[in-house]
Short mmCIF file of C-alpha atoms and ligand atoms in Angstrom, two decimals:
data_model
loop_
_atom_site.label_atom_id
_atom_site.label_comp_id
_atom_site.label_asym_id
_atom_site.label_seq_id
_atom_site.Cartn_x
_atom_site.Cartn_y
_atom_site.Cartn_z
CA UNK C 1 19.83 -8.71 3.03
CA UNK C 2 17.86 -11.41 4.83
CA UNK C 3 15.49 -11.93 1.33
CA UNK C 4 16.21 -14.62 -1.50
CA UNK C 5 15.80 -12.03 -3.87
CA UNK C 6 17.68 -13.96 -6.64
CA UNK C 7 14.84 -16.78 -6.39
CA UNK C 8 12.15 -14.13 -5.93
CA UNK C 9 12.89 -12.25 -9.14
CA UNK C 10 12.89 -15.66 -11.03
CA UNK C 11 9.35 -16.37 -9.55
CA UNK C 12 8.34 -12.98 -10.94
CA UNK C 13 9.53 -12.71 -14.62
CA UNK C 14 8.34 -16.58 -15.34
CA UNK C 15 4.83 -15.53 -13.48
CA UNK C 16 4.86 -12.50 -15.94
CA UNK C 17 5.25 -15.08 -18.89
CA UNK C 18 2.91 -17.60 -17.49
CA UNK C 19 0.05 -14.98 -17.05
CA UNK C 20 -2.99 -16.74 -18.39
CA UNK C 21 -4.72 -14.33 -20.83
CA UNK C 22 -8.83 -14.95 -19.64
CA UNK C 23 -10.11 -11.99 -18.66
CA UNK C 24 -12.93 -10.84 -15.53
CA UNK C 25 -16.13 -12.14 -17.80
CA UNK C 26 -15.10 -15.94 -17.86
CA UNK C 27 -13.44 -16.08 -15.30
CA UNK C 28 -14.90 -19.40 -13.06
CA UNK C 29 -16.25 -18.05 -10.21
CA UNK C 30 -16.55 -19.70 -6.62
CA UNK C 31 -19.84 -20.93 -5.77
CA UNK C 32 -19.38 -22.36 -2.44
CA UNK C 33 -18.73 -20.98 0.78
CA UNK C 34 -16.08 -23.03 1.34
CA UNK C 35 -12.88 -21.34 2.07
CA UNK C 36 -10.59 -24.40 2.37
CA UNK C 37 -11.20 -25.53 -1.26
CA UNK C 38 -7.69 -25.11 -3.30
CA UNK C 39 -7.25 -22.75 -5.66
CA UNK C 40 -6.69 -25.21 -8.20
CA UNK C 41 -10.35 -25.60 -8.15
CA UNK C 42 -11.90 -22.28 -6.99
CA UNK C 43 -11.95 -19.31 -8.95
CA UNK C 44 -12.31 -15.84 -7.93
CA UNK C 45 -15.57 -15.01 -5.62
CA UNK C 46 -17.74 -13.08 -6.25
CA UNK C 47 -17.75 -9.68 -3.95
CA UNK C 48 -20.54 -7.30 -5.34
CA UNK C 49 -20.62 -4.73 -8.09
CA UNK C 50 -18.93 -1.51 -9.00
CA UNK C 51 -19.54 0.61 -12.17
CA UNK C 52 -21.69 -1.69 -13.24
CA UNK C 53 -19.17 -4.46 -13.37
CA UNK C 54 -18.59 -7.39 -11.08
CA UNK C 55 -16.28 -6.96 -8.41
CA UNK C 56 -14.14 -10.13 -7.51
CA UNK C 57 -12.18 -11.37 -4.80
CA UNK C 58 -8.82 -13.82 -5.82
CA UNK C 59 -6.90 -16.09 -3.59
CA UNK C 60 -3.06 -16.56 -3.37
CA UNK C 61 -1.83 -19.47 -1.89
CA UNK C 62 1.46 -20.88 -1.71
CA UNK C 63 2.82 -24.66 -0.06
CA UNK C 64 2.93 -23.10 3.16
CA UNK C 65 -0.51 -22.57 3.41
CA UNK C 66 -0.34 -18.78 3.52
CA UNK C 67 -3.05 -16.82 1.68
CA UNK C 68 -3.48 -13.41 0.46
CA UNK C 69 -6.89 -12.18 -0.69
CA UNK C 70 -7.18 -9.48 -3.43
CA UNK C 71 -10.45 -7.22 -4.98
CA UNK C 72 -10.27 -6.33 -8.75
CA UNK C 73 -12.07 -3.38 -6.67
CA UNK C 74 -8.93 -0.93 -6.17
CA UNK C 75 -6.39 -3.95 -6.44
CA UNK C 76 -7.43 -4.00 -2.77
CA UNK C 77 -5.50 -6.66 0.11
CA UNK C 78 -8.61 -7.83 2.13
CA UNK C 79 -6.44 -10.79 3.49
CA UNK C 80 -2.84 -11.47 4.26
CA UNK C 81 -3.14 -15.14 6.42
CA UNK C 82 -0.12 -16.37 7.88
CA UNK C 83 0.69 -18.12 10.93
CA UNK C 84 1.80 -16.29 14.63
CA UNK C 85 4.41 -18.71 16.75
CA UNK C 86 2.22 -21.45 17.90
CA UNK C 87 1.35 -21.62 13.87
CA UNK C 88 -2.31 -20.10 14.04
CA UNK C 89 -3.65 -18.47 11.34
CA UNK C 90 -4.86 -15.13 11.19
CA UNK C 91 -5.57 -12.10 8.91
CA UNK C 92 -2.77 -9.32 9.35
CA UNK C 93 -4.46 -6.38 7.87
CA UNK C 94 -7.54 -4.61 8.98
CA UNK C 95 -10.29 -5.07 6.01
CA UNK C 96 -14.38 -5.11 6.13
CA UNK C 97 -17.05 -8.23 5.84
CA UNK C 98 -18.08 -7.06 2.43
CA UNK C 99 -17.72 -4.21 -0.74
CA UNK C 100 -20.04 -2.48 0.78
CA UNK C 101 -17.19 -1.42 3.92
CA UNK C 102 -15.06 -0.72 0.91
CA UNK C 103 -17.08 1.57 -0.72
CA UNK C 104 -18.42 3.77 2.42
CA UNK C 105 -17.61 7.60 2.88
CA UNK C 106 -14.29 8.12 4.37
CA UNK C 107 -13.42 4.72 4.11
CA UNK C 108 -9.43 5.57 4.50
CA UNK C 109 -7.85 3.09 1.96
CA UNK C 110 -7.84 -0.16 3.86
CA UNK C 111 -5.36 -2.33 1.44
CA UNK C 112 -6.30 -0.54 -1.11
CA UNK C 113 -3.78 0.70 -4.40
CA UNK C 114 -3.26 4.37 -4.29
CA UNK C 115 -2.72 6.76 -7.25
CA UNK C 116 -2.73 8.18 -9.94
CA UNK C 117 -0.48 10.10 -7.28
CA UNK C 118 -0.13 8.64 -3.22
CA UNK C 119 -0.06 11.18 -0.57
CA UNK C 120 -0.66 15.11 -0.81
CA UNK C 121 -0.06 18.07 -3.34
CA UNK C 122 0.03 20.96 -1.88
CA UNK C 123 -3.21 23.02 -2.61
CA UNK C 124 -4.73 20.44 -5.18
CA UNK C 125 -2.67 21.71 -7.91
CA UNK C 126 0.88 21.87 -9.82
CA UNK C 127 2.50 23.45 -12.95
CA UNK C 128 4.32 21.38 -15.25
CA UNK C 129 6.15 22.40 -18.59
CA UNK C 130 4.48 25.82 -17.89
CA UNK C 131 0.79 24.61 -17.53
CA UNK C 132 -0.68 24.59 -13.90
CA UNK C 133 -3.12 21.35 -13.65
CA UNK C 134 -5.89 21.46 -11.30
CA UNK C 135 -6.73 18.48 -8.56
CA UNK C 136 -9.42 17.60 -6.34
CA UNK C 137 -9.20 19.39 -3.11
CA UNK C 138 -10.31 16.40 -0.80
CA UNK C 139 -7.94 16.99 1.53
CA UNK C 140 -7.59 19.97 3.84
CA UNK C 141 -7.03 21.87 0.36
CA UNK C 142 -4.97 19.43 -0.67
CA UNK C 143 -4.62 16.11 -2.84
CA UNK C 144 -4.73 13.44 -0.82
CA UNK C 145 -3.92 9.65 -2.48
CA UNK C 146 -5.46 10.64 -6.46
CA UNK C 147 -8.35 12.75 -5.74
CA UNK C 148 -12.36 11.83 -5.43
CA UNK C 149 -12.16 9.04 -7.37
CA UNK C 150 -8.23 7.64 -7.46
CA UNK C 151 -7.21 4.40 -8.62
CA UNK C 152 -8.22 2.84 -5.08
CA UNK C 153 -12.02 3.60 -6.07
CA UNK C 154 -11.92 1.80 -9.99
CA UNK C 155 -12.26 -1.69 -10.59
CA UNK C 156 -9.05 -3.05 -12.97
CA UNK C 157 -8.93 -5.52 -14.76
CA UNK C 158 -7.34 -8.78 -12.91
CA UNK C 159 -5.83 -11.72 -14.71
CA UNK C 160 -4.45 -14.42 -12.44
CA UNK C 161 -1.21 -16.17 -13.26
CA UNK C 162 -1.67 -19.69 -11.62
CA UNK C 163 -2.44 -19.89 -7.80
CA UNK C 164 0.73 -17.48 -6.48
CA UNK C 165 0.18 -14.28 -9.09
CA UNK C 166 -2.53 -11.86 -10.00
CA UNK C 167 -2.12 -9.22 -12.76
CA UNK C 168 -3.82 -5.97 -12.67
CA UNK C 169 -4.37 -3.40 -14.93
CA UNK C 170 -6.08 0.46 -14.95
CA UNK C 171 -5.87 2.50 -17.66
CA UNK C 172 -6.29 6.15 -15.93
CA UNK C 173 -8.00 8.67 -18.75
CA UNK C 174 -5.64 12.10 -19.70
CA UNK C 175 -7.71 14.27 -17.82
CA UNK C 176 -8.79 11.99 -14.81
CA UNK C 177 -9.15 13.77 -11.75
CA UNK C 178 -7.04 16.73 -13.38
CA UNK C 179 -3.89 14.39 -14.35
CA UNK C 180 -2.80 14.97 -17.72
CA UNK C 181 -1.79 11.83 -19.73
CA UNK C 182 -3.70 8.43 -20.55
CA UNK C 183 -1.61 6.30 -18.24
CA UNK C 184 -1.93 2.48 -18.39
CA UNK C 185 -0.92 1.02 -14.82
CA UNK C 186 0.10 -3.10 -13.98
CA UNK C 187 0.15 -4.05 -10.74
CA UNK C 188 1.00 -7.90 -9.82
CA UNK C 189 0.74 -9.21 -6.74
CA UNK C 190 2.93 -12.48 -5.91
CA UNK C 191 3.07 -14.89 -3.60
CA UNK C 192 6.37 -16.51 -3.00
CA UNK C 193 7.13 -19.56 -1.79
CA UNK C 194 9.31 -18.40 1.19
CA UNK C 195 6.09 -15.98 2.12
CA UNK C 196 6.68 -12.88 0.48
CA UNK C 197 4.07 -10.91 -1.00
CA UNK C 198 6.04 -8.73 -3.87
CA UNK C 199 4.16 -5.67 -5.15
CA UNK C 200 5.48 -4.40 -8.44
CA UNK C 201 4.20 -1.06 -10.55
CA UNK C 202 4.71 -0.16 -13.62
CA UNK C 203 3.02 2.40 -16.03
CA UNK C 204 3.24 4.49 -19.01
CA UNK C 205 2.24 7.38 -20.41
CA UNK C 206 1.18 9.40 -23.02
CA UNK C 207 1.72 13.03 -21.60
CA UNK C 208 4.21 14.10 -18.92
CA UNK C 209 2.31 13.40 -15.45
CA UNK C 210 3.14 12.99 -11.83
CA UNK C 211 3.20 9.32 -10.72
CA UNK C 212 3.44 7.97 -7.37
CA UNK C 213 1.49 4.34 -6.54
CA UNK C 214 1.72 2.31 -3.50
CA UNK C 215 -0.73 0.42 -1.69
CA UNK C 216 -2.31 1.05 1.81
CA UNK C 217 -2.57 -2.02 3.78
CA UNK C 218 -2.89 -1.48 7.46
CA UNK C 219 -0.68 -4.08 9.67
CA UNK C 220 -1.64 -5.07 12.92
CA UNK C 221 0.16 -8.77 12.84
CA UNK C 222 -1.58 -9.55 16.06
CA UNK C 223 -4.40 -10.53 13.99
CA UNK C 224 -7.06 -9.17 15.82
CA UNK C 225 -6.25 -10.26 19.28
CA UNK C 226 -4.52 -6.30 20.04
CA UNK C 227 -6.73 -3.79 19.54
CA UNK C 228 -3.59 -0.94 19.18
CA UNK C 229 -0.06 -1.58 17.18
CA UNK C 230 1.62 0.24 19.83
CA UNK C 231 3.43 -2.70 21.55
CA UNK C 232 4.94 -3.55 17.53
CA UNK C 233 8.09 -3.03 17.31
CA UNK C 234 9.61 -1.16 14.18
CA UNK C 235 12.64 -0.63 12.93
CA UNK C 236 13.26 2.02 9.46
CA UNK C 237 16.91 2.10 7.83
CA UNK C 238 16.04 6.19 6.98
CA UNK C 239 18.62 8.86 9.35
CA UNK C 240 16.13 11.75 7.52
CA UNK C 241 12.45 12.23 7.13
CA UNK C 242 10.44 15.04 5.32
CA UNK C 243 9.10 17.14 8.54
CA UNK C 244 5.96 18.75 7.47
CA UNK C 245 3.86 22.03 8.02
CA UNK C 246 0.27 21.57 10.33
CA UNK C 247 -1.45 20.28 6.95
CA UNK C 248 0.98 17.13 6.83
CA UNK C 249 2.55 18.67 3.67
CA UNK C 250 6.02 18.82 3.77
CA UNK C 251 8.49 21.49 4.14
CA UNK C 252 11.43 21.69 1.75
CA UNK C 253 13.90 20.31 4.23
CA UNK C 254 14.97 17.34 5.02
CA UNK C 255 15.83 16.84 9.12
CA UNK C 256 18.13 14.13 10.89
CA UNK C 257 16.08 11.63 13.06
CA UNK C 258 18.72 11.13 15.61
CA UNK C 259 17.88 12.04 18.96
CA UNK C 260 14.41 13.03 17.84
CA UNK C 261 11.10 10.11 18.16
CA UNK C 262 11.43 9.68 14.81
CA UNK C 263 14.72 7.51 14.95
CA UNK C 264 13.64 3.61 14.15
CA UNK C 265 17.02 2.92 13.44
CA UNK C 266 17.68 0.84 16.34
CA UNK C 267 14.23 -1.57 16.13
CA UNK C 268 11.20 0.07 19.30
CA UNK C 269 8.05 -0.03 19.79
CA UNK C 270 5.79 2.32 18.15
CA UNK C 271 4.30 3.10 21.13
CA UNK C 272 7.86 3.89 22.98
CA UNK C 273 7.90 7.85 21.64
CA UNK C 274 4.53 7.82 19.96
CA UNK C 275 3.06 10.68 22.74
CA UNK C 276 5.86 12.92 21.37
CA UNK C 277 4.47 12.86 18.42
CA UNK C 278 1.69 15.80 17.38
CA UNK C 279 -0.94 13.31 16.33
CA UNK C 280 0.69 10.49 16.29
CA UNK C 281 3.60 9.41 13.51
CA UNK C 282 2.76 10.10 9.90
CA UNK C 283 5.61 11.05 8.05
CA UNK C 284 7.88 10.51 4.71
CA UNK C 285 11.28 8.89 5.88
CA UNK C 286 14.16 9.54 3.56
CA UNK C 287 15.47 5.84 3.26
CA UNK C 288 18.87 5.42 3.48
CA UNK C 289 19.39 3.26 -0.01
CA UNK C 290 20.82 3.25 -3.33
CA UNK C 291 17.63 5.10 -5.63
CA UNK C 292 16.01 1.94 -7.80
CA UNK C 293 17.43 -0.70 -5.47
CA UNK C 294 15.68 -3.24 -4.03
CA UNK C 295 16.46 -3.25 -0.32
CA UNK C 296 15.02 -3.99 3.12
CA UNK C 297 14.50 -0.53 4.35
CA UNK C 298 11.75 -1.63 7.24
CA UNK C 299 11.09 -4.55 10.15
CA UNK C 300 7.80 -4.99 12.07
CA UNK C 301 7.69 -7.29 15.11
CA UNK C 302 4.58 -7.99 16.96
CA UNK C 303 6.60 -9.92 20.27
CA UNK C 304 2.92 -11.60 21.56
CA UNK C 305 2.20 -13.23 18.41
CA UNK C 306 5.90 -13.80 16.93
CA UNK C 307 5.07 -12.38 13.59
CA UNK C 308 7.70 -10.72 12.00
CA UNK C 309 7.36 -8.42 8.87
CA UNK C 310 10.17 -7.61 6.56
CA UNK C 311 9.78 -4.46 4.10
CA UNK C 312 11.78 -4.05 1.18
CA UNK C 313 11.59 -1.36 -1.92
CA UNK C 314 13.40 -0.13 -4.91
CA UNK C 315 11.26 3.74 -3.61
CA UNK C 316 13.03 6.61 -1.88
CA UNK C 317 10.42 6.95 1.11
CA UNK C 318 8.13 5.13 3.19
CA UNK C 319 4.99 6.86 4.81
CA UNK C 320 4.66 5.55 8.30
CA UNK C 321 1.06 6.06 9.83
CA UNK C 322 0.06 4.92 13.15
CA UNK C 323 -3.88 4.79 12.26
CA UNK C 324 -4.42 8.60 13.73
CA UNK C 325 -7.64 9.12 11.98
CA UNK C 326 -8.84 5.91 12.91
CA UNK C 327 -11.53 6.45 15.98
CA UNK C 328 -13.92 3.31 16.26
CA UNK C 329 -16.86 4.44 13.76
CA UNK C 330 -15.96 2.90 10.78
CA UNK C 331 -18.77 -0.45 9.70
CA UNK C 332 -18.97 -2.85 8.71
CA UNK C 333 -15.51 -4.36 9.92
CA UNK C 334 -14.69 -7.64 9.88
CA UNK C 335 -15.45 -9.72 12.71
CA UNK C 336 -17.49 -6.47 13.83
CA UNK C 337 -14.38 -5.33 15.22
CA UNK C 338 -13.99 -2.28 16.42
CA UNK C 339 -10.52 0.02 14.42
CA UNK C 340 -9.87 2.30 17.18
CA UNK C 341 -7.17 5.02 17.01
CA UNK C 342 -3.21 3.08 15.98
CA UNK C 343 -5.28 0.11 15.49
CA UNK C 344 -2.97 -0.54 12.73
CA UNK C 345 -0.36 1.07 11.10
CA UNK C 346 0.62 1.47 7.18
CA UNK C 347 4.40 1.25 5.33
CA UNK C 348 3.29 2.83 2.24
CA UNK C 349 6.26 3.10 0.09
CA UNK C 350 6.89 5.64 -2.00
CA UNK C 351 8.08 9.36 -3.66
CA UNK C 352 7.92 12.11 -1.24
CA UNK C 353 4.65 13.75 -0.65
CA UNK C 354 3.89 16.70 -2.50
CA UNK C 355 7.37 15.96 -4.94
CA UNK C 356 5.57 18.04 -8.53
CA UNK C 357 5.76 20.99 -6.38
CA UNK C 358 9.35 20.66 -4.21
CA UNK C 359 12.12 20.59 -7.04
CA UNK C 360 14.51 19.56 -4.62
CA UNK C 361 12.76 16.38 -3.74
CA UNK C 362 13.64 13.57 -6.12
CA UNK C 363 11.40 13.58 -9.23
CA UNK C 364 7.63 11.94 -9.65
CA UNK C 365 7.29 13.04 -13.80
CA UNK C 366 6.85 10.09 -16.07
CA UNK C 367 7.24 11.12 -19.49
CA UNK C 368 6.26 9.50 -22.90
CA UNK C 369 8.61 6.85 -23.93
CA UNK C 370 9.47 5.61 -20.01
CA UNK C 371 8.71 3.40 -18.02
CA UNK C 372 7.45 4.02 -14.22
CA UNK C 373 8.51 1.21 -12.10
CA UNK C 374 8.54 0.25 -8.27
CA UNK C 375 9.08 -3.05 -6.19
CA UNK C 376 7.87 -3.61 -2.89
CA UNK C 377 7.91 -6.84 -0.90
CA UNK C 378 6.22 -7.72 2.29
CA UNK C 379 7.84 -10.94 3.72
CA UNK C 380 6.42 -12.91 6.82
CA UNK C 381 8.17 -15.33 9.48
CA UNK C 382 7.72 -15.83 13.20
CA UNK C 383 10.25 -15.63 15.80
C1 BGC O 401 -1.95 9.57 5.21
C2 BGC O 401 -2.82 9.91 6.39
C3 BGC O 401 -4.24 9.59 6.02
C4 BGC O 401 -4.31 8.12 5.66
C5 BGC O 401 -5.69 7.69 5.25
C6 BGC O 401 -2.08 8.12 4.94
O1 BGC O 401 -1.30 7.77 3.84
O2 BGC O 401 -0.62 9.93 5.45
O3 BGC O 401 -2.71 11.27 6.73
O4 BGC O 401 -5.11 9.87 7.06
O5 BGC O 401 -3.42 7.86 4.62
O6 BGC O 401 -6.18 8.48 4.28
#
């Protein structure tokens, strides 16, 4: 494994002791424009208002001079800065100029965190211990990514931890969006020295519920200067993936990717088998790890720009989505650009779609007492 996950997992439990305990309300908050002041200086920015509270945007920085920009608005990514091959800067995931981009209709979860459950259930509903719970169908009659209003849509409350950590927490009400269960989520978002960004979930529950949280950045590491991920070159350590019916939820089985276009393990470009592809790729893979372990399951190379991604993840799957859905009409896009279709893509890590109703797939119930808990870490370099 090419990450110093030793030194990373140091970082992480002394940022989870250091976090400072002020909360949104006195928070300092950046008054001027300018971007280049540290973050030993600048507090969050203001970005707007949601629910009637202020939404705000924090800064990660490490020595390198990478940044990674966060909303208290859905835990959302509007930034990830790092440097191509000739060491310019530029933001790797697609985001808008301002909340209101965020917030319009059909706005499909641009960096956002997704839950209370990621991905579809069948049908908007499930039965568990005998008692069939009813969703949001907002989705082709199905659950997609927690309903009307999922955790991507709340503001949480953030709580930075120096300038390389962020804390944030949702407490989801029993009942929310049909979920049963008051379940109190913490995200934190770090920034490691060596250019990581690690992602790690945890929640708990008071009443059995279905749990599956990742978040929904879209990559393009050209930065803007490729309109289309296609020429990116991915690799996915996964010899199975959930195939699925023509509603993208998955059958029961799980089928081999060799000698299908769904086989990444050998590193191509996303474009190489894409056309084979009935709408383009977006699919569970069945990663081919130890469950809980944290593990690079996933590489991304953009060969123009020299950025190279590394994806690791204690989760069984990975959703891989080539930006189908996206078709040019979205506003309000930074730079004014325009997202056209597999203008990005997404790695969203994760339990198998529609897992509360396929008892074969590997369970998404948190119960009272446990802990839910998932790592994911994005790390940058050039080559
Ligand atoms: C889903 C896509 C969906 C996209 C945006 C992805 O996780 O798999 O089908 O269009 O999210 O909502």
């Amino acid at each position: 494994m090419d990450m110093n996950f030793k030194a990373l997992t140091a970082l992480v439990i002394s940022g989870g002791t250091l976090l400072a305990s002020c909360n949104n309300n006195t928070a300092p908050k950046e008054e001027s424009k300018d971007s280049t002041a540290t973050a030993a200086t600048a507090g969050p920015r203001s970005f707007g208002q949601a629910d009637g509270q202020e939404v705000l945007q924090y800064t990660l920085k490490n020595a390198n001079g990478m940044e990674v920009k966060i909303l208290n608005y859905g835990g959302t990514i509007t930034d990830i800065i790092t440097p191509d091959k000739q060491g310019q800067k530029g933001n790797v995931v697609l985001s808008y100029e301002s909340l209101d981009g965020y917030q319009q209709k059909g706005q499909p979860y641009f960096g956002a965190l997704v839950g209370r459950y990621a991905n579809r259930i069948a049908n908007a509903k499930f039965t568990l211990d005998g008692k069939e719970y009813k969703l949001a169908a907002n989705n082709n009659g199905n659950t997609l990514h927690g309903g009307l209003k999922g955790f991507d849509k709340v503001v949480w409350t953030a709580t930075p931890a120096g300038d390389s950590s962020l804390q944030l927490v949702y407490t989801s009400k029993d009942g929310e969006e049909g979920y049963p269960g008051n379940l109190q989520a913490t995200v934190v978002y770090t920034l490691t020295p060596d250019n990581a960004l690690q992602i790690s979930y945890k929640a708990t529950t008071d009443k059995a519920t279905p749990i599956n949280l990742t978040n929904h950045a879209y990559f393009n590491l050209s930065a803007g200067k490729d309109s289309t991920i296609l020429g990116h070159e991915l690799s996915l350590k996964a010899s199975k993936y959930t195939p699925v019916n023509d509603k993208l939820i998955p059958t029961d089985k799980l089928d081999p990717v060799k000698g299908t276009p769904m086989d990444f393990n050998t590193a191509k470009k996303v474009g190489a088998d894409i056309g084979k592809v009935n709408g383009g790729y977006d699919h569970n893979w069945v990663l081919d790890k130890k469950d809980g372990e944290l593990e690079t399951i996933a590489t991304l190379y953009d060969p123009t720009s020299g950025r190279f991604m590394e994806v690791a993840t204690t989760q069984p799957g990975i959703q891989f989505y080539t930006g189908n859905f996206l078709d040019g009409t979205l506003t309000g896009t930074r730079g004014g650009q325009k997202y056209v279709k597999n203008g990005a893509l997404c790695l969203e890590t994760q339990h198998f779609p529609d897992s509360p109703n396929q008892p074969s797939f590997p369970s998404v119930i948190l119960k009272p007492g446990e802990t839910f808990a998932q790592t994911t870490v994005y790390k940058f370099s050039v080559k």
